[in-house]
Amino acid sequence: MQELLNEAQDYRSRMVEWRRKIHSCPETGFYLPKTSAMVAGLLEEFGYQVQTGFAESAVLGILDTGRPGNTIAVRADMDALGMQDEKDVPYRSARDGVCHACGHDVHTALLLGLASYLSEHRDQIPGGCVKLIFQPAEEGPAPGGAKLIVDSGVLDGVDAIFGAHCQPQYPAGVMGCRYGNFFASGDFFEVKLKGRGCHAASPHKGNDLIPIAMEMIQAIQNIRSREIPPMKTAVISVCSINAGVLSTKNVLPSELTFGGTFRAHDSQVRDYIAKRLEQIVRDISRMNGITCEFEDSFAFPSFANDRDVTDIICKSAAEVLGEDKVMKRTEPEMGSEDFAWYTRKYKGAFFFFGVKNEEKGLTASLHNPGFDIDEDAMVPALAVYISTLYHLLERQDS
């Protein structure tokens, strides 16, 4: 498969150019006017049937060979994160407080590379129909862009879908595959407590919300450690707590908020955590004579990779890169991915491609303000995309 890697190399400069352009002008959530316009324009240049307006800023590119074969979808997410870009590079984010720190610029450029390759190698495509989906709001807000796309029906009739995420845990050129459970469900919760504020010297005249919140948080952590079977995977994290004013040290605040997230692979475990979390904060609030507002935002379900599609991804990666470049992950992720919504309706699988390069100092984790990638990693990833797509398009692999 060296020939395929050589062909993919021809698209490196284009993918790098697209990636850096998107990286320097990041957009968040569902509103991605510049990114989606760039994607739609390029797809039209490549000769695709382009569809927009069905899921906010989503873009769909369709290439129908007119020959027998499966209909296969490939997905890339386009949105950035609301955080500062602290890299000192020419393509650093030009928008204050917005940054492509999760690699969605890479995913978009990679799928554009695939689109460009297919348009120039139409006669080599085994047959069938290719649907390339460029998605907004993978990072939220809930329920994410994937659900809107699934609900729109634009992918109805696809035989399989696959997607991938760059992974700085792996060196560039290494692919990570996983059979079975892959990503956990994702919920975000907020708790707002209200009571009587008072002078800190007279706590009996008011409600001391801070120890009440501490009691709640301790009880919430006991859900995982004492109420869920030890062999079931789950995590509950309180990620923020806000109360009072630091410079004012003699006032017990009248309001306190805290929030966080919980994840699980089992839907029954997820439902149990959601129910118990709300029950705990409301019961402790009543016990202490304060009011409580609770909100749980269910973002993404958990998902497991389809075995047949995963087989083809692993086979394709091994053919292109060699068996030594394919890692079989033994443990699932506790993170969440809204790719889960696709797998609820279609056969699908997800994999990782490495982007780390220690010699170049490219080791920062995802969601880190210094995150960057070895751009050479897009070449082997593109080759795996092409090989996987070709195998899936063939009728006998349906």
Coordinates of C-alpha atoms in Angstrom, one line a residue, residues 138 142-143 180-189 224 228 232-237 260-275 277 296-304 332-341 343-344:
E138 CA -19.4 18.6 18.7
A142 CA -26.2 20.0 23.9
P143 CA -27.3 17.9 22.3
G180 CA -17.1 -2.7 21.6
N181 CA -17.7 0.2 24.1
F182 CA -15.7 3.2 23.2
F183 CA -17.0 6.5 24.6
A184 CA -19.1 7.2 27.6
S185 CA -22.3 9.2 27.9
G186 CA -22.0 12.8 28.9
D187 CA -24.2 14.9 31.2
F188 CA -23.5 18.4 32.5
F189 CA -25.2 19.5 35.8
R224 CA -19.8 6.2 42.4
I228 CA -22.7 1.6 41.7
K232 CA -19.4 -0.7 36.2
T233 CA -17.6 2.2 34.7
A234 CA -18.6 5.7 35.7
V235 CA -17.1 9.0 36.8
I236 CA -18.7 12.1 38.5
S237 CA -16.7 15.3 38.7
G260 CA -19.8 19.5 36.8
T261 CA -20.2 16.4 34.7
F262 CA -20.9 12.7 34.9
R263 CA -20.1 9.9 32.5
A264 CA -21.0 6.2 32.1
H265 CA -21.0 3.5 29.5
D266 CA -24.1 1.8 30.8
S267 CA -27.4 3.7 30.1
Q268 CA -29.0 2.3 33.3
V269 CA -26.0 3.6 35.3
R270 CA -26.3 6.9 33.6
D271 CA -30.0 7.2 34.5
Y272 CA -29.3 6.1 38.1
I273 CA -26.7 8.8 38.6
A274 CA -28.9 11.5 37.1
K275 CA -31.8 10.5 39.5
L277 CA -27.7 13.4 42.0
D296 CA -29.1 18.3 34.2
S297 CA -28.2 18.7 30.5
F298 CA -27.9 15.4 28.8
A299 CA -25.4 15.9 26.0
F300 CA -24.4 12.6 24.4
P301 CA -25.3 8.9 24.9
S302 CA -22.6 6.3 25.2
F303 CA -21.6 4.3 22.1
A304 CA -19.9 1.1 21.0
P332 CA -12.8 2.4 26.6
E333 CA -12.8 6.2 26.9
M334 CA -14.5 8.0 29.8
G335 CA -14.8 11.0 27.6
S336 CA -17.9 11.6 25.4
E337 CA -18.3 12.0 21.6
D338 CA -21.5 13.1 19.9
F339 CA -20.6 10.7 17.1
A340 CA -22.7 8.5 19.4
W341 CA -25.9 9.9 17.8
T343 CA -24.3 5.0 15.9
R344 CA -27.8 5.0 17.3

